[in-house]
Every structure is written in structure tokens, then in C-alpha cells.
Coordinates of C-alpha atoms in Angstrom, one line a residue:
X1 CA -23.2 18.8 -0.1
X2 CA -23.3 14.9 0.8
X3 CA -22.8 14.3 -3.2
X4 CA -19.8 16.5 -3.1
X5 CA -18.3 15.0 -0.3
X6 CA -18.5 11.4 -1.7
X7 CA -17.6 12.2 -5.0
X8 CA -14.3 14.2 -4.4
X9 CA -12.6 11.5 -1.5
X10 CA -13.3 9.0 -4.9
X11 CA -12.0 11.3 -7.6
X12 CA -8.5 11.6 -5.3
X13 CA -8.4 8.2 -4.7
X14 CA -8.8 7.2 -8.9
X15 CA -6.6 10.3 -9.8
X16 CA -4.2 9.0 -7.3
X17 CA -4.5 5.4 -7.9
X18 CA -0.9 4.0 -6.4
X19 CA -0.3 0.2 -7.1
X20 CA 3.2 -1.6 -5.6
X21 CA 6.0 -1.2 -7.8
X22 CA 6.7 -4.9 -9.9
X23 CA 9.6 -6.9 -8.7
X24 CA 12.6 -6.2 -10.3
X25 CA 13.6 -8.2 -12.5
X26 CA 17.1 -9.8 -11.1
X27 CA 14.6 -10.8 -7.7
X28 CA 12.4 -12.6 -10.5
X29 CA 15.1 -14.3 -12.2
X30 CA 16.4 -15.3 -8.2
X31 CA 13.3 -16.4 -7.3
X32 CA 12.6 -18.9 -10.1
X33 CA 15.9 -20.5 -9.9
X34 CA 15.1 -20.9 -5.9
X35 CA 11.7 -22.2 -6.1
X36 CA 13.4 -25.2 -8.2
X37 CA 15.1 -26.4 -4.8
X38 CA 12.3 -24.8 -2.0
X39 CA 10.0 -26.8 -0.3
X40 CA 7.0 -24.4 -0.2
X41 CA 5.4 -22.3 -2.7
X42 CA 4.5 -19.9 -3.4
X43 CA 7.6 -17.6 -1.4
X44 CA 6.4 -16.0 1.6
X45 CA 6.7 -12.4 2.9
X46 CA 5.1 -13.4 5.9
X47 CA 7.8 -16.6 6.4
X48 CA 10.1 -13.6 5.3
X49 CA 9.4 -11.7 7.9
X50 CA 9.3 -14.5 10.9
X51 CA 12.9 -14.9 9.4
X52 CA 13.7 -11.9 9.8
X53 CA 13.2 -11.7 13.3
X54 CA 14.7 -15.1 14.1
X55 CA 17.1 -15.2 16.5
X56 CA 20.5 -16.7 14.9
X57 CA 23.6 -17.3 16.6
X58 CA 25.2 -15.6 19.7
X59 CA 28.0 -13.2 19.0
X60 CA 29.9 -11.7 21.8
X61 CA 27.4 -12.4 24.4
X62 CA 24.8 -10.8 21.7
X63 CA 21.7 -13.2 20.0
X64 CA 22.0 -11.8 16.5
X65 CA 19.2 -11.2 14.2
X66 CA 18.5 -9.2 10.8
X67 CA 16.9 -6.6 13.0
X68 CA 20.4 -6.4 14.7
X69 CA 22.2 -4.5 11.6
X70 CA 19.1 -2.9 9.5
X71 CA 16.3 -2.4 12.3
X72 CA 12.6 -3.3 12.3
X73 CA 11.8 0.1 10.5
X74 CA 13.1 -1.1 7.1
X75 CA 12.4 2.1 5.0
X76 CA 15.2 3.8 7.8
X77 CA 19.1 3.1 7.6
X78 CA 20.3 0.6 9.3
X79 CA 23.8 0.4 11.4
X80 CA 26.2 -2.6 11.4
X81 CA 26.5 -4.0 14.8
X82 CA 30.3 -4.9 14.5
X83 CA 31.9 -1.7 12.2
X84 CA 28.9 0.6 12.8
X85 CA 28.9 1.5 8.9
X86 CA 25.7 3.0 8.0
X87 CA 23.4 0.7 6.0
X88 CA 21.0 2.0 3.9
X89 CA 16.8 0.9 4.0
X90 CA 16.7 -2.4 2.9
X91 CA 12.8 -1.6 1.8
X92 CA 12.0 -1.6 -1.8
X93 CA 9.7 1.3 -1.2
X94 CA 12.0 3.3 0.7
X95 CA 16.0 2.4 -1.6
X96 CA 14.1 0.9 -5.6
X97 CA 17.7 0.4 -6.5
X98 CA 18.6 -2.2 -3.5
X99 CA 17.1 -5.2 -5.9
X100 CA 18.6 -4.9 -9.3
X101 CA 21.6 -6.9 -9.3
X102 CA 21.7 -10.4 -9.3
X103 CA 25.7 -10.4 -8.3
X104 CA 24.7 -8.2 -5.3
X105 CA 21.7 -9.9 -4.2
X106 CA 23.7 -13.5 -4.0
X107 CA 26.7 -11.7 -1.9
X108 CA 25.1 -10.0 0.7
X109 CA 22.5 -13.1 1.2
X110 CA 25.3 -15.5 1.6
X111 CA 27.1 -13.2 3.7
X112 CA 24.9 -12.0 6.0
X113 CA 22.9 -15.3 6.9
X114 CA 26.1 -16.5 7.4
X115 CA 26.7 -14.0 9.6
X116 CA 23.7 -14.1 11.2
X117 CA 23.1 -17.7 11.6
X118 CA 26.4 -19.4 10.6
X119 CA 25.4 -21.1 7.5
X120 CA 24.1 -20.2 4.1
X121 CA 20.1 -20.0 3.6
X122 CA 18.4 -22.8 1.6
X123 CA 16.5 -21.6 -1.6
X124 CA 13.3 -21.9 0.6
X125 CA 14.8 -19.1 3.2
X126 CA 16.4 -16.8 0.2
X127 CA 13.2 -16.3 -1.5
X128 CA 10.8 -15.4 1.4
X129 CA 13.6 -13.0 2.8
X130 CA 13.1 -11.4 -0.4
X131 CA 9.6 -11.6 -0.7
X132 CA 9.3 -9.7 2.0
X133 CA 12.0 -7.0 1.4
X134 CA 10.8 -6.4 -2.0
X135 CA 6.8 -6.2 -0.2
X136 CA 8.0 -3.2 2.3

């Protein structure tokens, strides 16, 4: 009885072996050209995450952060804070096909760091945010 209930727990967890999913590739092709102008390396998904949760520029009485539009649970939709149009999980676990355009990935960075702390994010910032989308 012991053997059996050793044995099966380590049969599931082989049978059921569940490694992250790779980086797709337009956030490896980002990523390179960043870490020619960042000052740290490797990218960070814990700096991502501090970033994340920095406080960026008041807006209508309001301190606005990334958490502001898409939440702290980032496999759930999101809600913008201004037109209330839903947003969906910014996770990679949760929404595979978020990462996978370069064009995309450039727009709604620059936008929404400009947004959220009026000014464009160095190379340094871009690629930890992503490091740690891509990690949820």
C-alpha cells in the first residue's frame, strides 16, 4: 500500500509533466533589440513586476498604475479606467495570442506608459514589463 501510494502521485506528475510555454517569438526578437540599449541584464520579471505596480502620474485626482486598467489578477480581464472597454488578461498563460505581434507589442507599450507615466519606457523598462507578462 505505501509503494502504491508513492508510485502513482510520481507516475501523474511524469505523465503530466507541464513546462512554461517558450516566449514567443516577436517578445524574443523585442527583447534582443532592447537589451542593446538596457542597463541591466538579464530582463527581469521581478523588476517587471515592481513596475507594474509603480505609481505613475495623477490623472483626475487618481495616482495611475498598470494595475489601474488590467488588475493585479492578470489571467482576468481588465477594465480601462477612462472608456471602461473591457481588456482582455494580459497573462501569457491565461490570452497565448497577446505576444505575437511585434507592431502590437510596440503600440500599446508606447501608449500605455505614456499614459500611465507620461513618457515612453526606456529599453530597460520594456523588457522586464514583458518578462513578466510573458512569466504569468
Amino acid at each position: 500500500m505505501v509503494r502504491q501510494t508513492i508510485i502513482l502521485p510520481v507516475l501523474l506528475a511524469t505523465a503530466f509533466n507541464v513546462t512554461a510555454a517558450p516566449k514567443p517569438e516577436a517578445v524574443t526578437t523585442l527583447q534582443a533589440q532592447w537589451a542593446q540599449s538596457a542597463t541591466q541584464q538579464p530582463f527581469s520579471a521581478k523588476r517587471g513586476a515592481e513596475l507594474w505596480r509603480k505609481d505613475g502620474i495623477v490623472q483626475k485626482g487618481n495616482v495611475v498604475r498598470c494595475t489601474t486598467c488590467h488588475g493585479e489578477d492578470l489571467s482576468q480581464q481588465g477594465k480601462h479606467a477612462r472608456s471602461g472597454k473591457v481588456i482582455e488578461p494580459m497573462a501569457f498563460s491565461a490570452n497565448p495570442d497577446r505576444f505575437t505581434q511585434i507592431k502590437k507589442i510596440k503600440k500599446w507599450l508606447k501608449r500605455n506608459c505614456k499614459w500611465t507615466w507620461g513618457r515612453e519606457c526606456t529599453a530597460q523598462e520594456k523588457g522586464d514589463l514583458i518578462e513578466y507578462l510573458v512569466s504569468q
